[in-house]
Coordinates of C-alpha atoms and ligand atoms in Angstrom, one line a residue:
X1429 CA 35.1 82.8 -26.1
X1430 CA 37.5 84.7 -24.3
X1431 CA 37.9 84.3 -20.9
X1432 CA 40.2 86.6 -18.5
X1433 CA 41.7 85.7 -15.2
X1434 CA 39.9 88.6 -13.9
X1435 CA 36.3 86.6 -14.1
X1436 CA 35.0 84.5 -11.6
X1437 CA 35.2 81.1 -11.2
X1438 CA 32.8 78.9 -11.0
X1439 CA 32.1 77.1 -7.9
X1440 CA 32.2 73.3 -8.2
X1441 CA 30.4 71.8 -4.6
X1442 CA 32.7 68.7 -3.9
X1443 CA 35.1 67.2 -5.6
X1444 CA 34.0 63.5 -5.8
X1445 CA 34.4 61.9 -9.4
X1446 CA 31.8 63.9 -11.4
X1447 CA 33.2 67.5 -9.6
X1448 CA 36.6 66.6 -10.4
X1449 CA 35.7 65.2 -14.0
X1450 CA 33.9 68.8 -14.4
X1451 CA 37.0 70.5 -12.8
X1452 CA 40.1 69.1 -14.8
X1453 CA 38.2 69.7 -18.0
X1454 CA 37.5 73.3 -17.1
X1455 CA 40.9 73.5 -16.4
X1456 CA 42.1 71.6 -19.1
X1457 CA 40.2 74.2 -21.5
X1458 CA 41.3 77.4 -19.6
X1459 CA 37.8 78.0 -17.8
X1460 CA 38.0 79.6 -14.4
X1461 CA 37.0 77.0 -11.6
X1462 CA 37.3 76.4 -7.6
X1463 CA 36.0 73.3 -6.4
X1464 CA 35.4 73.5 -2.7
X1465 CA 35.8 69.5 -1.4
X1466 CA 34.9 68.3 2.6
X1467 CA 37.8 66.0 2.8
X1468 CA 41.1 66.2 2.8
X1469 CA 43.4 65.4 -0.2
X1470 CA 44.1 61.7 -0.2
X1471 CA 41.4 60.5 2.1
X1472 CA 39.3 59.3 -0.4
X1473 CA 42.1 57.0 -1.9
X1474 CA 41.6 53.7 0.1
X1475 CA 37.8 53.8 -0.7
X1476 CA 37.6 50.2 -2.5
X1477 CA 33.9 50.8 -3.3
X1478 CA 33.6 48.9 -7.2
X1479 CA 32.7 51.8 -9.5
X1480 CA 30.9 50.0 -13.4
X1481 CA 32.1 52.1 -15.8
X1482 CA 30.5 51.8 -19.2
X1483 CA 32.8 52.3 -21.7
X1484 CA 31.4 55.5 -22.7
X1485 CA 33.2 56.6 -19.2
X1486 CA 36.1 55.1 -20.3
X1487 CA 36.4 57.4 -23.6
X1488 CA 35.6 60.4 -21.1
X1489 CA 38.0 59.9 -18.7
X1490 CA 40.7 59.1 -21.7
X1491 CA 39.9 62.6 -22.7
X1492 CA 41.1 64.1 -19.7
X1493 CA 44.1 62.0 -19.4
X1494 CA 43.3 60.1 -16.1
X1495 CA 42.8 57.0 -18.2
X1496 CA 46.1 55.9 -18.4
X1497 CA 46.8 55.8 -14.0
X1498 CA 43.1 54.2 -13.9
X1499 CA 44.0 51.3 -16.5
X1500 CA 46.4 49.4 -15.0
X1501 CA 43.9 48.4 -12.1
X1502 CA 40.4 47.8 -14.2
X1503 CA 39.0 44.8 -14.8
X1504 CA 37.3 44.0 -18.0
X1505 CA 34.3 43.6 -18.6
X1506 CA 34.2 41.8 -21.9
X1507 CA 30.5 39.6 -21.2
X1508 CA 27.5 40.7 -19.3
X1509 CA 25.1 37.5 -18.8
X1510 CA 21.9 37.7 -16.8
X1511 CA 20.1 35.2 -16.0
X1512 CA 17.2 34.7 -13.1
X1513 CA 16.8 32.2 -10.5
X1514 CA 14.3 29.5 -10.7
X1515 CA 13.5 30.0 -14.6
X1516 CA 14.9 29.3 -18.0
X1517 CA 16.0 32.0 -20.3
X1518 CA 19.2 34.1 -20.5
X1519 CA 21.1 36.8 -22.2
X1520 CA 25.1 37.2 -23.4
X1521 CA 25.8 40.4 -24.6
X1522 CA 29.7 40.2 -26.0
X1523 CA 31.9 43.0 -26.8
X1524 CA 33.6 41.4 -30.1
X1525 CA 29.7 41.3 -31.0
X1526 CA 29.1 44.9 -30.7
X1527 CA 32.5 46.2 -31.8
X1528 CA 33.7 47.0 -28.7
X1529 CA 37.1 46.4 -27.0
X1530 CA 34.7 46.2 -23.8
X1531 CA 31.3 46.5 -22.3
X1532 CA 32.8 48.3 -19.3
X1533 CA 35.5 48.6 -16.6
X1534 CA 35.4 47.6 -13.1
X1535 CA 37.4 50.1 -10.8
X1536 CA 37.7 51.4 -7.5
X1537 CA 36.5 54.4 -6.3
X1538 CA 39.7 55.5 -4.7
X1539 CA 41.7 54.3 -7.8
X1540 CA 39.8 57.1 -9.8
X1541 CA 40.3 59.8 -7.2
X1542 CA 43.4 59.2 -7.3
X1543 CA 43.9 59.3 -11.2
X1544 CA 41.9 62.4 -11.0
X1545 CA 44.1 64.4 -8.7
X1546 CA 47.1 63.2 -10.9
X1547 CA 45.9 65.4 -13.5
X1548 CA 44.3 68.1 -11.6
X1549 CA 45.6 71.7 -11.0
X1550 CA 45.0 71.1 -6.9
X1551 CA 45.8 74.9 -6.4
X1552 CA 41.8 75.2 -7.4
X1553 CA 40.9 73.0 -4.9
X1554 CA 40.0 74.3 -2.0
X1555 CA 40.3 70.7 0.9
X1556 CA 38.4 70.8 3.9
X1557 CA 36.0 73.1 2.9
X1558 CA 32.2 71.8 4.2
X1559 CA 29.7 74.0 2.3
X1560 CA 27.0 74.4 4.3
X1561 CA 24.3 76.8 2.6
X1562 CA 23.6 77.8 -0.8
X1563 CA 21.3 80.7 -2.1
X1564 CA 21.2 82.3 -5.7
X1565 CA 19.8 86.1 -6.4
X1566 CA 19.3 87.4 -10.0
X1567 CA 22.4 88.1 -10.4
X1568 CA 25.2 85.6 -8.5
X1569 CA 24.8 82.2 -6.3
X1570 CA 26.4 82.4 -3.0
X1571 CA 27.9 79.0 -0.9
X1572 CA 28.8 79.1 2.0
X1573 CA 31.1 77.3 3.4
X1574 CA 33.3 76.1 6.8
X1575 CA 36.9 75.5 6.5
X1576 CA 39.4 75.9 9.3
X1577 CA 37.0 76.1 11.7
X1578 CA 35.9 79.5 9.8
X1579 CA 32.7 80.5 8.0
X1580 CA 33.3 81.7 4.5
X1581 CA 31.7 82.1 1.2
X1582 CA 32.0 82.6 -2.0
X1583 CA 30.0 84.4 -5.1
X1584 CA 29.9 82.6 -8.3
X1585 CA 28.0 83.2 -11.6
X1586 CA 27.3 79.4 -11.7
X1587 CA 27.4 77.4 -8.6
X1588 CA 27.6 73.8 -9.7
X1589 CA 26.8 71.0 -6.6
X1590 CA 28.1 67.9 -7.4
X1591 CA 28.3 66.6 -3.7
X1592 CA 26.6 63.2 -4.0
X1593 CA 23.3 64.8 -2.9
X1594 CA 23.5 63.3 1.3
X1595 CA 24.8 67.0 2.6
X1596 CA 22.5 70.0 1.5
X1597 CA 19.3 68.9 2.7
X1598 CA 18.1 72.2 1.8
X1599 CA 18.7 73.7 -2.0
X1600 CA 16.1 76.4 -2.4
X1601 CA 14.0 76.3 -5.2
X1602 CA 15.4 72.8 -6.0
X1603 CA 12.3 70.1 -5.2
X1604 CA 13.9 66.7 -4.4
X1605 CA 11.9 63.7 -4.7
X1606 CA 13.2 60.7 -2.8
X1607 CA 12.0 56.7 -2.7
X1608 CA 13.0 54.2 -0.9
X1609 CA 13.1 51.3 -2.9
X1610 CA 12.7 49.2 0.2
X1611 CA 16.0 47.4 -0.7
X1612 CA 19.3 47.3 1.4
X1613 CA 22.4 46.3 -1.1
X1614 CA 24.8 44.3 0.3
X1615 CA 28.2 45.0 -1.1
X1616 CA 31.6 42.7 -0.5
X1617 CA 34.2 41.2 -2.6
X1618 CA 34.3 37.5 -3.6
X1619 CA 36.8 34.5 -4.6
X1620 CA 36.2 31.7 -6.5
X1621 CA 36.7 28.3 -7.8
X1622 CA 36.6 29.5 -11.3
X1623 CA 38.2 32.4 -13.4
X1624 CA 36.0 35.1 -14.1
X1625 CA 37.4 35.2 -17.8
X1626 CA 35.9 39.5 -18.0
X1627 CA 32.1 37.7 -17.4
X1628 CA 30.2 40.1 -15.3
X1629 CA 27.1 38.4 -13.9
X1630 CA 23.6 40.0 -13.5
X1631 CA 21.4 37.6 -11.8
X1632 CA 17.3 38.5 -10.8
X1633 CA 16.0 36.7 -7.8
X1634 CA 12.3 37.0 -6.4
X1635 CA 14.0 38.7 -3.7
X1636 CA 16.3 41.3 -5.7
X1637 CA 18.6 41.5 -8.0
X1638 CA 22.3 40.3 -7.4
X1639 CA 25.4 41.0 -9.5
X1640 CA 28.9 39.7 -9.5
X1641 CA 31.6 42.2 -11.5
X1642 CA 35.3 40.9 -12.2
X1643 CA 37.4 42.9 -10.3
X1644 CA 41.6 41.5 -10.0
X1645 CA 42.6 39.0 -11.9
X1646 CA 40.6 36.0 -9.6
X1647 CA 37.5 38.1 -7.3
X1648 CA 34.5 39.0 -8.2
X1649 CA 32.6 42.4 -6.7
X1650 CA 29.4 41.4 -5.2
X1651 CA 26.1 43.4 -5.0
X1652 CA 23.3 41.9 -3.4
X1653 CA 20.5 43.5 -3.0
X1654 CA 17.1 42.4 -0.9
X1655 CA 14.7 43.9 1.6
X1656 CA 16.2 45.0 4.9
X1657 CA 16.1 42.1 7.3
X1658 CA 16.8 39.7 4.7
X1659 CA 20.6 42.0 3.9
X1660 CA 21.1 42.2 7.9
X1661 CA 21.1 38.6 8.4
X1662 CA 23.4 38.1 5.5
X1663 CA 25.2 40.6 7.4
X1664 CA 25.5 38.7 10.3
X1665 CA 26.2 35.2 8.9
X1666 CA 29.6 33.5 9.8
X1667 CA 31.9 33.5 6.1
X1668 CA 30.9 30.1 5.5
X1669 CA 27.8 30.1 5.9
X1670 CA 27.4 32.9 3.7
X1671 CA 29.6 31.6 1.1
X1672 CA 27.2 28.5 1.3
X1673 CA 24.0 31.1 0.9
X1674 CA 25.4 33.0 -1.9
X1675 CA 26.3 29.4 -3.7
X1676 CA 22.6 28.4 -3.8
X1677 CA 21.5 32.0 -4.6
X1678 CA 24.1 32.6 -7.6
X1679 CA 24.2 28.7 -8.6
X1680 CA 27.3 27.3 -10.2
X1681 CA 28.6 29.4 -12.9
X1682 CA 32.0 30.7 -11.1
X1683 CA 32.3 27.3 -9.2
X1684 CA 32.5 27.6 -5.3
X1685 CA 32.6 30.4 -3.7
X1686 CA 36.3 30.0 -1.4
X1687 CA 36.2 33.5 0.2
X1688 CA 34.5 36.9 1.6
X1689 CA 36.1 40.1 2.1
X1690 CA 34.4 42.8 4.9
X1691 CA 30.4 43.0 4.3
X1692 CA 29.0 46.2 4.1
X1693 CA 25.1 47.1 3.6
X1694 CA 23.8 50.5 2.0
X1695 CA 20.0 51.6 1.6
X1696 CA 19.5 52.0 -2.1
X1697 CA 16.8 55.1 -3.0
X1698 CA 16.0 56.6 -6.1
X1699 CA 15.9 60.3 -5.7
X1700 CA 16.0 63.1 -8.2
X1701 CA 15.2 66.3 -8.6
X1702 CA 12.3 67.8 -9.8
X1703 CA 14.7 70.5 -12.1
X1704 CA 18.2 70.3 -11.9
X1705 CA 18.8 73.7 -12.4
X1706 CA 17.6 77.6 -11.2
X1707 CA 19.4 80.3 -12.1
X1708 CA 23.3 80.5 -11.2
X1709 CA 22.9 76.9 -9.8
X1710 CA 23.3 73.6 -11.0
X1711 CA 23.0 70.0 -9.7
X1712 CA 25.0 67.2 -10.8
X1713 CA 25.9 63.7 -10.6
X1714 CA 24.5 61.5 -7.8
X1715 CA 23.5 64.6 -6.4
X1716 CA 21.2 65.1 -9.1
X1717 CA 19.8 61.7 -9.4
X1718 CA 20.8 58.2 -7.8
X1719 CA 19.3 55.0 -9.1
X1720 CA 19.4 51.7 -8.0
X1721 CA 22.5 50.0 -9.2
X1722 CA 21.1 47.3 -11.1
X1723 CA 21.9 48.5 -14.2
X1724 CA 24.8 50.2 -13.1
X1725 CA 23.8 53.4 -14.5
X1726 CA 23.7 55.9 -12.0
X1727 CA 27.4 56.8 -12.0
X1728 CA 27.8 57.1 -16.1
X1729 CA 24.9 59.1 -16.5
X1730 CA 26.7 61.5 -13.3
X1731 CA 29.7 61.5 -15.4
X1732 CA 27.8 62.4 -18.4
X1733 CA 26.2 65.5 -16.7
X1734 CA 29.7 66.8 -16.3
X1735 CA 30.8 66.3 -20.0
X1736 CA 27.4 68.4 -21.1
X1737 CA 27.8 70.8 -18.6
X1738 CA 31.3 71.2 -19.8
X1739 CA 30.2 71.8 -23.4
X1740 CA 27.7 74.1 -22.4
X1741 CA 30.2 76.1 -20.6
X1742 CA 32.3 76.3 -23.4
X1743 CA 29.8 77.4 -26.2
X1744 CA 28.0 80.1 -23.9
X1745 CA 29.1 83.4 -23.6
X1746 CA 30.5 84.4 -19.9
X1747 CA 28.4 86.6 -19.2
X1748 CA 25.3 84.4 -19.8
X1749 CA 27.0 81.8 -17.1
X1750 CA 24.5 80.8 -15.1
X1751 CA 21.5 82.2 -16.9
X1752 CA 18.3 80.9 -17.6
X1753 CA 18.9 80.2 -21.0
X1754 CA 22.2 78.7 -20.5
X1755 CA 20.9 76.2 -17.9
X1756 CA 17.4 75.6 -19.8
X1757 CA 19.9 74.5 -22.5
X1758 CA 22.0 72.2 -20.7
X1759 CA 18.7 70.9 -19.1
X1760 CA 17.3 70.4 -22.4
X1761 CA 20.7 68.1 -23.3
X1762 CA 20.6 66.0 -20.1
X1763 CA 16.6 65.0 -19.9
X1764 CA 16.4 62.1 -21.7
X1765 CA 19.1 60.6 -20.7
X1766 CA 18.8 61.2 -17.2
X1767 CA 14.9 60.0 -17.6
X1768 CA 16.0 56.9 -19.9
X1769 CA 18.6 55.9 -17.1
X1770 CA 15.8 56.2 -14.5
X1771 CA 12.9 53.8 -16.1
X1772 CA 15.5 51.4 -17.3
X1773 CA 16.9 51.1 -14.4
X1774 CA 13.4 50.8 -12.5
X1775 CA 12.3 48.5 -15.2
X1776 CA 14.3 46.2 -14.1
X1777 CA 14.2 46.1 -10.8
X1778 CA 10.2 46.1 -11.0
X1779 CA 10.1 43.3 -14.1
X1780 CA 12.7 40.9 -12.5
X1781 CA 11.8 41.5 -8.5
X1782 CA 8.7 39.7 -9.4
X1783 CA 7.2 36.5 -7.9
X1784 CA 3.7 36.3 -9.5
X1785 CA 2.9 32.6 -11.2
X1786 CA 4.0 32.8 -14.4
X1787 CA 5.9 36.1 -14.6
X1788 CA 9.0 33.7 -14.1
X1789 CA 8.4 31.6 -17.5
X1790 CA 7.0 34.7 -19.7
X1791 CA 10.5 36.3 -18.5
X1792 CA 12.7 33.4 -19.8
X1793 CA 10.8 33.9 -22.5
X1794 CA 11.7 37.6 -22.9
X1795 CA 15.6 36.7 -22.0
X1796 CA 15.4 33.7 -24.2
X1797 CA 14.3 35.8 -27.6
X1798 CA 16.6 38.9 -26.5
X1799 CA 19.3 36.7 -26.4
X1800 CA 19.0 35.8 -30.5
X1801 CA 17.6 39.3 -30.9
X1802 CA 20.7 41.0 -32.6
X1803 CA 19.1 44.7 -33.1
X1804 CA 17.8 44.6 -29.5
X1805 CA 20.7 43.7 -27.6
X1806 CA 22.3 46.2 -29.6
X1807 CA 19.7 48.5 -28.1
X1808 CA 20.6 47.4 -25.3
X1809 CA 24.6 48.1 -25.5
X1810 CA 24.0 51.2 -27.0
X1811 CA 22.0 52.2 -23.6
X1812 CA 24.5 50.9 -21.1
X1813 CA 28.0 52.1 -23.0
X1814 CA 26.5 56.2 -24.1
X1815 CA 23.4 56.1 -22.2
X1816 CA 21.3 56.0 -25.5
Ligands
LIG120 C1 27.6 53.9 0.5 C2 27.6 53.9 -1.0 C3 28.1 52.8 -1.7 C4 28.1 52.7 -3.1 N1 28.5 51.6 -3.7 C5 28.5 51.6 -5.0 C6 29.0 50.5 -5.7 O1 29.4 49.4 -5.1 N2 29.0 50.5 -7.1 C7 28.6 51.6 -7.8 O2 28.7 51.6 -9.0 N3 28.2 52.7 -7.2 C8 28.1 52.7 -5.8 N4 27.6 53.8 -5.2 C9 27.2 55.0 -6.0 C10 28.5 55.8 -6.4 O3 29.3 55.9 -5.3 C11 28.1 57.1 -7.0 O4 27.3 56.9 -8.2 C12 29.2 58.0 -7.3 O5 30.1 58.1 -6.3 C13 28.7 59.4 -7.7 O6 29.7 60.4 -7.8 P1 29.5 61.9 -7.4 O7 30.8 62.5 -7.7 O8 28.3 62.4 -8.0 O9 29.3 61.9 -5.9 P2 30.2 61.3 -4.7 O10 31.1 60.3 -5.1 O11 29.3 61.1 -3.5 O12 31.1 62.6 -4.3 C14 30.7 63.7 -3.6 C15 31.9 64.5 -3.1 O13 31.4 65.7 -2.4 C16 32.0 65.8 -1.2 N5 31.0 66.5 -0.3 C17 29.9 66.0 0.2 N6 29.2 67.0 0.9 C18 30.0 68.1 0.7 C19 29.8 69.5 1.2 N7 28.7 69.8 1.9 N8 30.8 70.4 0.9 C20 31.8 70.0 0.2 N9 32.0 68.8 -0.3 C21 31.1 67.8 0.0 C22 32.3 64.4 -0.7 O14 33.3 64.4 0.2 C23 32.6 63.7 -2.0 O15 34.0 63.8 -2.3 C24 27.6 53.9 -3.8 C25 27.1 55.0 -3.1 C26 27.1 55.0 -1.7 C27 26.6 56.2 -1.0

């Protein structure tokens, strides 16, 4: 394909890690793009939230040569055991088992910003820009945007929104379906008596799931997830207290917990969208679908929406940009796996956030025979590492 600074780039709606995975590939591959981005450069960069990257993210990110600045501060993740509370039964998934060098990398979110922008062109970035409408007509989409205090816009063959899906309420012909799960997650960093030795822990509760992800050489990230009032008291708890509560919840694998950084608490929802694309406009990432993080899948499978897009870009004509058929085609390539991410993910919150007599045993049961189940488990890595 040929493609002529004269054409018009596309429009890339905020540049969080999926918009700027999208954007330094277009770039990378001489494809026209401007990604318009509501904060300023940099400000994401102290953002310590604890992103699970499979390892399928990993190869991605290695592709577009941010890998390399985002290495020296993952963590490993070599094991993934899960386990519930109050029952027998548990599951080790190993790397070395599954010919991998990992299962997945813990990282910040500012660390990956930051090795994003390292290899981004930033004079296609347009910083400070809010968009605050969108519209599409047979022929263009249109954003519009506010920077500088100004209203502006810009006409795009394909509008791509990638802007985490809290800021345009309003996408028309875009039908949004939104649940709460009734679930607040609870989300800090941990130390410990013990090394975490690249074990990541998944452990179901009767109250919600909780995990605990290596992150430094000695902490563990912790997600914690339970209903509302339940994540507001642990909110409020004194350090040692809490450090007492999580110690009886997670039981003794990583020893005692010793200390707790700042706690913060997030609603989690499962929202998607009833079609991701209408003509000249696209939705991607978490604003496209966000899933409980259980099964940390939600950010992979955003990532994943960027590489297809990207290849759908790249085998299309320009002029059918945007079109019907172009998008039907990328929607074609990102169904299952957005679908497969959502019912995994929602069958394990429903399975394991469970308290009816019996479910307990008959789930050991099910973690007990996964656990000498090779083809399964490998079901199982295959799911969490490429999302099939
Ligand atoms: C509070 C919170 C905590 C989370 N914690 C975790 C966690 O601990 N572990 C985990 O794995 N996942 C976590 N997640 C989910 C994870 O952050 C997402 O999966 C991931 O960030 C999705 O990337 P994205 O690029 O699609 O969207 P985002 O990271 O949300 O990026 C969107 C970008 O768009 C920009 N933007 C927004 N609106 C506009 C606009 N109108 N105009 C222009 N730009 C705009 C934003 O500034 C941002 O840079 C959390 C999410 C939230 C909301």
């Amino acid at each position: 394909m040929i493609v002529t600074s004269k054409q018009p780039p596309i429009v890339i709606v905020g540049g969080g890690p999926v918009g700027l995975v999208l954007a330094v590939s277009m770039q990378q591959q001489g494809l026209p793009v401007r990604v318009l981005e509501a904060r300023q450069r940099g400000a994401a960069y102290q953002d310590k939230r604890a992103l699970a990257l499979s390892y399928g993210s990993k190869l991605i990110l290695e592709k577009v040569g941010a890998w390399a600045d985002v290495a020296p501060q993952a963590t490993v993740i070599e094991t993934i055991h899960v386990s519930q509370r109050g029952g027998l039964g548990r599951v080790k998934l190993h790397a070395a088992e599954h010919d991998l060098p990992a299962l997945g990398y813990v990282v910040s979110y500012g660390a990956l910003i930051q090795a994003l922008d390292g290899v981004l062109k930033a004079e296609d970035v347009l910083y400070g820009a809010s968009a605050t409408a969108v519209k599409q007509d047979a022929q263009h989409a249109t954003v519009t945007f506010i920077t500088d205090a100004q209203s502006q816009s810009l006409t795009t063959p394909l509008l791509v929104i990638a802007e985490g899906g809290r800021s345009l309420d309003n996408i028309p012909m875009l039908q949004r379906d939104t649940q709460a799960y009734g679930h607040d997650a609870l989300v800090s960093k941990v130390h410990c008596e013990l090394p975490h030795n690249g074990i990541a822990y998944e452990r179901f509760t009767p109250t919600g799931p909780m995990a605990l992800l290596p992150n430094g050489a000695h902490d563990f990230s912790l997600v914690w997830t339970g209903d509302k009032t339940a994540v507001d008291r642990l909110l409020t708890l004194d350090d040692a207290t809490f450090l007492t509560e999580l110690h009886a919840a997670f039981g003794d694998r990583v020893g005692r917990f010793l200390s707790v950084q700042k706690r913060l608490s997030f609603p989690l929802i499962k929202s998607q969208l009833a079609d991701n694309t209408t003509p000249h406009m696209v939705v991607i990432g978490n604003a496209a679908q966000t899933m409980h993080p259980v099964a940390g899948q939600g950010f992979n499978v955003g990532l994943r929406d960027a590489t297809a897009l990207l290849k759908q870009l790249q085998t299309s004509e320009h002029a059918d940009w945007g079109s019907e058929a172009m998008l039907a085609a990328y929607a074609q390539t990102r169904t299952r796996d957005t679908k497969g991410g959502l019912m995994f993910t929602d069958f394990l919150v429903n399975t394991f956030t469970n308290d009816w007599i019996g479910v307990s045993r008959l789930r050991g049961l099910g973690l007990g025979l996964l656990d000498v189940m090779q083809p399964a488990k490998k079901v199982l890595v295959s799911k969490m590492s490429y999302g099939k």
